[in-house]
């Protein structure tokens, strides 16, 4: 390491840029830091042809020609004493406090006899000159120091004279002394040892048990690796630096792999979580599974959960899958609950009744949205007291059958009907039919029992019934019962028939007149005559109108008759019983 430090490239400066770009007292440019020791600025191959020097007496500035080639300065001055200066510390040309050695050579001539050219290089400050630096002199740099170049003609007594001169200054080189180099190398070696120790500590801290051959610690991040790398970058020894950089590379590799695994684990957890949630209604794992959840769906979710490496998350999802499996098993082994309610008849039934299949442990009833609990469920049948709860036919009644867990297994509606009502029209002996109405749509057939004898028949439709009884009921004292049945021949209701004896009626056609060309037969009647039957030449017509005063009309304008036609007129009561008969003569 010390050898490496000793050959470290030194800063080298030359005085070839004492004055630049036409500015009096210019500042030298920073020197390259990659030169070998004792280099004479091989990079400086620029060529300047004009330099400016400050006249020793102040004020006047004259120009002289100059050529720069590497560290060679050729000057021609026509006004005698001149100087240039350069700031070598503030621009990082030289290091403050370090020991340097300067070397150069000069070659000067003057055309004035007994006069010579004196060129001096000195170390000073901006405000004043300082120590003269002869070639081979050693010096330490201080802040703000200047390298000064003074050129003047002098006489034999050493007095400055202002005459023309030509001068070449070559090989101007400033470099650290060997002692300074060795001192710097030792200092850098010590500094590098500390840098190595710091870097190794930072790198080792990235690994478990501080073993860089093993695994990184759980809390290592890219940021902590970058911080360790900052320490490694300060190490100068290339072998040790390469070793530490290899550990940094391994740590980064493990972090990248760990990051990738974390992302993969997160993806596995998300996929498994989604698959488990989709087994349940509304993705609520605390609720019930969906109707379409299958064993295949549960198995697929289980496979995704098994791929998770996080033990806690895996256990959580496995518990949810266990619940889904339990619900599916219960669902597949449980007998489906079904139910059916009997029609509830108002003012007649006290209980809602019906039957069911499956595992039912209790029931409830919703009436117009209000729920009532109670009732009895046993052996496939149920009943629920509802006399005080169902009031009208329009009430909405729903029966709910519950399982052992109190959840509703099935719900169905119950039909509510008003009491069955049979309304029979008045019936008299000699009437042809028993007629009437009913209000129960379940009624599909009927029979009558007359004095203990049963007769089936009649028509039952559109809430009306009709039964021919003329040949069955002969006396007003006959006992007659009407029975109404549903399609299964189940008796719904029975009702006795009231029979009334016919009322005696009488009446006469007191006059009847018809002439050829008349439109109506006109005349008068008495008694209970309500309608007429007129037979004209063998054809009978029914009709006629009777006024309150006993007069009547019977329209015949559309009927063919002549003065020779045979016309008979019959008067009927409201039951079509014949009360009177008259033969008419047609007048001309």
Short mmCIF file of N, CA and C in Angstrom, two decimals, residues 378-474:
data_model
loop_
_atom_site.label_atom_id
_atom_site.label_comp_id
_atom_site.label_asym_id
_atom_site.label_seq_id
_atom_site.Cartn_x
_atom_site.Cartn_y
_atom_site.Cartn_z
N UNK A 378 -93.98 -30.20 13.92
CA UNK A 378 -93.76 -31.56 14.40
C UNK A 378 -94.23 -32.55 13.35
N UNK A 379 -93.37 -33.54 13.12
CA UNK A 379 -93.73 -34.66 12.24
C UNK A 379 -94.21 -34.19 10.87
N UNK A 380 -93.57 -33.16 10.33
CA UNK A 380 -93.90 -32.72 8.99
C UNK A 380 -95.12 -31.84 8.88
N UNK A 381 -95.70 -31.44 10.02
CA UNK A 381 -96.87 -30.56 9.98
C UNK A 381 -96.66 -29.38 10.91
N UNK A 382 -97.32 -28.27 10.59
CA UNK A 382 -97.19 -27.08 11.43
C UNK A 382 -98.56 -26.46 11.63
N UNK A 383 -98.69 -25.71 12.73
CA UNK A 383 -99.89 -24.89 12.94
C UNK A 383 -99.48 -23.64 13.72
N UNK A 384 -100.23 -22.59 13.49
CA UNK A 384 -99.91 -21.29 14.09
C UNK A 384 -101.22 -20.55 14.33
N UNK A 385 -101.46 -20.17 15.59
CA UNK A 385 -102.72 -19.49 15.92
C UNK A 385 -102.72 -18.12 15.25
N UNK A 386 -103.73 -17.88 14.40
CA UNK A 386 -103.75 -16.64 13.61
C UNK A 386 -105.11 -15.96 13.60
N UNK A 387 -106.04 -16.44 14.41
CA UNK A 387 -107.38 -15.86 14.40
C UNK A 387 -107.35 -14.37 14.70
N UNK A 388 -106.45 -13.97 15.63
CA UNK A 388 -106.39 -12.56 16.04
C UNK A 388 -105.37 -11.75 15.23
N UNK A 389 -104.82 -12.37 14.18
CA UNK A 389 -103.77 -11.69 13.42
C UNK A 389 -104.15 -11.45 11.97
N UNK A 390 -104.92 -12.35 11.39
CA UNK A 390 -105.33 -12.20 9.99
C UNK A 390 -106.76 -11.67 9.98
N UNK A 391 -106.95 -10.48 9.38
CA UNK A 391 -108.25 -9.81 9.48
C UNK A 391 -109.01 -9.74 8.17
N UNK A 392 -108.29 -9.72 7.05
CA UNK A 392 -109.01 -9.54 5.79
C UNK A 392 -108.33 -10.34 4.68
N UNK A 393 -109.09 -10.51 3.62
CA UNK A 393 -108.63 -11.35 2.52
C UNK A 393 -107.38 -10.78 1.85
N UNK A 394 -107.20 -9.48 1.89
CA UNK A 394 -106.05 -8.84 1.23
C UNK A 394 -104.78 -8.89 2.08
N UNK A 395 -104.84 -9.41 3.31
CA UNK A 395 -103.64 -9.51 4.14
C UNK A 395 -102.61 -10.40 3.45
N UNK A 396 -101.33 -9.95 3.50
CA UNK A 396 -100.23 -10.75 2.96
C UNK A 396 -99.67 -11.62 4.08
N UNK A 397 -99.73 -12.92 3.90
CA UNK A 397 -99.31 -13.86 4.94
C UNK A 397 -98.20 -14.75 4.39
N UNK A 398 -97.04 -14.72 5.08
CA UNK A 398 -95.89 -15.55 4.71
C UNK A 398 -95.50 -16.43 5.89
N UNK A 399 -95.27 -17.70 5.63
CA UNK A 399 -94.81 -18.63 6.66
C UNK A 399 -93.31 -18.87 6.46
N UNK A 400 -92.53 -18.70 7.55
CA UNK A 400 -91.08 -18.94 7.53
C UNK A 400 -90.77 -20.18 8.36
N UNK A 401 -90.04 -21.11 7.78
CA UNK A 401 -89.62 -22.30 8.51
C UNK A 401 -88.13 -22.18 8.80
N UNK A 402 -87.76 -22.35 10.08
CA UNK A 402 -86.39 -22.12 10.54
C UNK A 402 -85.67 -23.44 10.83
N UNK A 403 -84.33 -23.42 10.61
CA UNK A 403 -83.49 -24.55 10.95
C UNK A 403 -83.04 -24.46 12.40
N UNK A 404 -82.18 -25.40 12.79
CA UNK A 404 -81.70 -25.43 14.18
C UNK A 404 -80.89 -24.20 14.54
N UNK A 405 -80.26 -23.58 13.53
CA UNK A 405 -79.46 -22.37 13.80
C UNK A 405 -80.29 -21.10 13.74
N UNK A 406 -81.62 -21.27 13.72
CA UNK A 406 -82.59 -20.16 13.70
C UNK A 406 -82.67 -19.46 12.35
N UNK A 407 -81.86 -19.88 11.37
CA UNK A 407 -81.93 -19.24 10.06
C UNK A 407 -83.15 -19.74 9.30
N UNK A 408 -83.70 -18.89 8.48
CA UNK A 408 -84.88 -19.25 7.68
C UNK A 408 -84.45 -20.16 6.54
N UNK A 409 -85.06 -21.33 6.48
CA UNK A 409 -84.73 -22.30 5.44
C UNK A 409 -85.63 -22.16 4.22
N UNK A 410 -86.86 -21.77 4.43
CA UNK A 410 -87.77 -21.55 3.30
C UNK A 410 -88.91 -20.65 3.75
N UNK A 411 -89.48 -19.96 2.79
CA UNK A 411 -90.61 -19.06 3.03
C UNK A 411 -91.64 -19.27 1.93
N UNK A 412 -92.90 -19.30 2.32
CA UNK A 412 -93.96 -19.47 1.31
C UNK A 412 -95.20 -18.71 1.76
N UNK A 413 -96.04 -18.40 0.79
CA UNK A 413 -97.25 -17.61 1.05
C UNK A 413 -98.43 -18.52 1.36
N UNK A 414 -99.37 -17.98 2.12
CA UNK A 414 -100.61 -18.68 2.45
C UNK A 414 -101.77 -17.87 1.87
N UNK A 415 -102.68 -18.57 1.22
CA UNK A 415 -103.85 -17.91 0.63
C UNK A 415 -104.88 -17.64 1.72
N UNK A 416 -105.38 -16.40 1.75
CA UNK A 416 -106.42 -16.01 2.71
C UNK A 416 -107.72 -15.80 1.93
N UNK A 417 -108.79 -16.42 2.41
CA UNK A 417 -110.08 -16.28 1.73
C UNK A 417 -111.16 -15.87 2.72
N UNK A 418 -112.12 -15.17 2.17
CA UNK A 418 -113.30 -14.84 2.97
C UNK A 418 -114.12 -16.11 3.18
N UNK A 419 -115.03 -16.15 4.16
CA UNK A 419 -115.85 -17.35 4.38
C UNK A 419 -116.66 -17.70 3.13
N UNK A 420 -116.77 -18.99 2.88
CA UNK A 420 -117.55 -19.42 1.72
C UNK A 420 -119.02 -19.06 1.93
N UNK A 421 -119.58 -18.42 0.92
CA UNK A 421 -120.97 -17.97 1.02
C UNK A 421 -121.75 -18.46 -0.19
N UNK A 422 -122.87 -19.14 0.11
CA UNK A 422 -123.77 -19.61 -0.95
C UNK A 422 -125.05 -18.78 -0.88
N UNK A 423 -125.41 -18.18 -1.99
CA UNK A 423 -126.64 -17.39 -2.05
C UNK A 423 -127.56 -18.02 -3.09
N UNK A 424 -128.65 -18.64 -2.61
CA UNK A 424 -129.60 -19.30 -3.51
C UNK A 424 -130.75 -18.35 -3.83
N UNK A 425 -131.14 -18.32 -5.07
CA UNK A 425 -132.31 -17.53 -5.45
C UNK A 425 -133.58 -18.23 -4.93
N UNK A 426 -134.64 -17.44 -4.77
CA UNK A 426 -135.91 -18.01 -4.27
C UNK A 426 -136.38 -19.15 -5.18
N UNK A 427 -136.78 -20.22 -4.54
CA UNK A 427 -137.22 -21.37 -5.31
C UNK A 427 -138.64 -21.75 -4.87
N UNK A 428 -139.49 -21.94 -5.88
CA UNK A 428 -140.88 -22.36 -5.62
C UNK A 428 -141.11 -23.69 -6.31
N UNK A 429 -142.00 -24.43 -5.75
CA UNK A 429 -142.36 -25.68 -6.41
C UNK A 429 -142.80 -25.36 -7.83
N UNK A 430 -142.48 -26.27 -8.67
CA UNK A 430 -142.74 -26.15 -10.10
C UNK A 430 -141.73 -25.24 -10.82
N UNK A 431 -140.78 -24.63 -10.06
CA UNK A 431 -139.67 -23.95 -10.75
C UNK A 431 -138.79 -25.02 -11.39
N UNK A 432 -138.22 -24.70 -12.52
CA UNK A 432 -137.40 -25.70 -13.22
C UNK A 432 -136.03 -25.89 -12.57
N UNK A 433 -135.38 -24.78 -12.17
CA UNK A 433 -133.99 -24.88 -11.70
C UNK A 433 -133.79 -24.20 -10.35
N UNK A 434 -132.88 -24.81 -9.60
CA UNK A 434 -132.34 -24.13 -8.41
C UNK A 434 -131.15 -23.29 -8.91
N UNK A 435 -131.11 -22.01 -8.61
CA UNK A 435 -130.02 -21.13 -9.07
C UNK A 435 -129.49 -20.31 -7.91
N UNK A 436 -128.28 -19.75 -8.13
CA UNK A 436 -127.68 -18.91 -7.10
C UNK A 436 -126.22 -18.59 -7.41
N UNK A 437 -125.52 -18.04 -6.40
CA UNK A 437 -124.10 -17.65 -6.56
C UNK A 437 -123.27 -18.18 -5.39
N UNK A 438 -121.92 -18.19 -5.59
CA UNK A 438 -120.99 -18.58 -4.52
C UNK A 438 -119.71 -17.73 -4.67
N UNK A 439 -118.88 -17.72 -3.63
CA UNK A 439 -117.68 -16.86 -3.64
C UNK A 439 -116.37 -17.63 -3.44
N UNK A 440 -116.41 -18.93 -3.62
CA UNK A 440 -115.22 -19.76 -3.39
C UNK A 440 -114.80 -20.41 -4.71
N UNK A 441 -113.61 -20.02 -5.19
CA UNK A 441 -113.17 -20.54 -6.49
C UNK A 441 -112.80 -22.02 -6.44
N UNK A 442 -112.68 -22.58 -5.22
CA UNK A 442 -112.38 -24.01 -5.12
C UNK A 442 -113.59 -24.87 -5.46
N UNK A 443 -114.77 -24.29 -5.44
CA UNK A 443 -115.99 -25.06 -5.73
C UNK A 443 -116.04 -25.37 -7.22
N UNK A 444 -116.11 -26.66 -7.52
CA UNK A 444 -116.14 -27.08 -8.93
C UNK A 444 -117.32 -28.00 -9.26
N UNK A 445 -118.03 -28.50 -8.23
CA UNK A 445 -119.16 -29.41 -8.51
C UNK A 445 -120.14 -29.36 -7.34
N UNK A 446 -121.35 -29.92 -7.56
CA UNK A 446 -122.38 -29.88 -6.52
C UNK A 446 -123.33 -31.07 -6.67
N UNK A 447 -124.09 -31.29 -5.59
CA UNK A 447 -125.22 -32.22 -5.66
C UNK A 447 -126.32 -31.69 -4.76
N UNK A 448 -127.52 -32.26 -4.91
CA UNK A 448 -128.62 -31.91 -4.00
C UNK A 448 -129.16 -33.21 -3.41
N UNK A 449 -129.60 -33.08 -2.18
CA UNK A 449 -130.22 -34.22 -1.50
C UNK A 449 -131.67 -33.84 -1.22
N UNK A 450 -132.61 -34.59 -1.84
CA UNK A 450 -134.04 -34.30 -1.70
C UNK A 450 -134.67 -35.44 -0.92
N UNK A 451 -135.12 -35.11 0.28
CA UNK A 451 -135.76 -36.12 1.15
C UNK A 451 -134.88 -37.35 1.28
N UNK A 452 -133.52 -37.11 1.44
CA UNK A 452 -132.58 -38.20 1.67
C UNK A 452 -132.00 -38.82 0.42
N UNK A 453 -132.49 -38.45 -0.75
CA UNK A 453 -131.99 -39.02 -1.99
C UNK A 453 -131.05 -38.02 -2.67
N UNK A 454 -129.87 -38.53 -3.06
CA UNK A 454 -128.82 -37.65 -3.62
C UNK A 454 -128.88 -37.65 -5.14
N UNK A 455 -128.78 -36.44 -5.69
CA UNK A 455 -128.73 -36.25 -7.14
C UNK A 455 -127.48 -35.41 -7.49
N UNK A 456 -126.63 -35.94 -8.36
CA UNK A 456 -125.45 -35.19 -8.84
C UNK A 456 -125.80 -34.50 -10.16
N UNK A 457 -125.14 -33.41 -10.40
CA UNK A 457 -125.39 -32.72 -11.66
C UNK A 457 -125.23 -31.22 -11.51
N UNK A 458 -126.02 -30.51 -12.31
CA UNK A 458 -125.95 -29.06 -12.29
C UNK A 458 -124.69 -28.51 -12.98
N UNK A 459 -124.63 -27.22 -13.06
CA UNK A 459 -123.45 -26.53 -13.62
C UNK A 459 -122.92 -25.55 -12.58
N UNK A 460 -121.58 -25.54 -12.45
CA UNK A 460 -120.90 -24.64 -11.50
C UNK A 460 -119.82 -23.89 -12.28
N UNK A 461 -120.01 -22.60 -12.48
CA UNK A 461 -119.03 -21.82 -13.25
C UNK A 461 -119.25 -20.34 -13.02
N UNK A 462 -118.11 -19.61 -13.05
CA UNK A 462 -118.16 -18.14 -12.95
C UNK A 462 -118.94 -17.66 -11.73
N UNK A 463 -118.73 -18.35 -10.60
CA UNK A 463 -119.35 -17.97 -9.32
C UNK A 463 -120.87 -18.12 -9.34
N UNK A 464 -121.40 -18.93 -10.25
CA UNK A 464 -122.86 -19.17 -10.31
C UNK A 464 -123.11 -20.66 -10.42
N UNK A 465 -124.27 -21.07 -9.92
CA UNK A 465 -124.64 -22.48 -10.04
C UNK A 465 -126.09 -22.58 -10.51
N UNK A 466 -126.39 -23.75 -11.13
CA UNK A 466 -127.74 -24.01 -11.65
C UNK A 466 -127.96 -25.52 -11.62
N UNK A 467 -129.11 -25.94 -11.07
CA UNK A 467 -129.38 -27.37 -10.92
C UNK A 467 -130.85 -27.62 -11.28
N UNK A 468 -131.11 -28.49 -12.29
CA UNK A 468 -132.48 -28.79 -12.71
C UNK A 468 -133.16 -29.64 -11.63
N UNK A 469 -134.32 -29.15 -11.10
CA UNK A 469 -134.97 -29.83 -9.97
C UNK A 469 -136.48 -29.98 -10.14
N UNK A 470 -137.01 -29.66 -11.33
CA UNK A 470 -138.47 -29.72 -11.51
C UNK A 470 -139.02 -31.11 -11.25
N UNK A 471 -138.23 -32.11 -11.67
CA UNK A 471 -138.69 -33.49 -11.50
C UNK A 471 -138.26 -34.10 -10.18
N UNK A 472 -137.64 -33.28 -9.32
CA UNK A 472 -137.10 -33.82 -8.07
C UNK A 472 -137.78 -33.20 -6.85
N UNK A 473 -138.16 -31.95 -6.98
CA UNK A 473 -138.84 -31.27 -5.87
C UNK A 473 -140.30 -31.11 -6.28
N UNK A 474 -141.18 -31.70 -5.49
CA UNK A 474 -142.59 -31.69 -5.86
C UNK A 474 -143.45 -30.93 -4.86
#
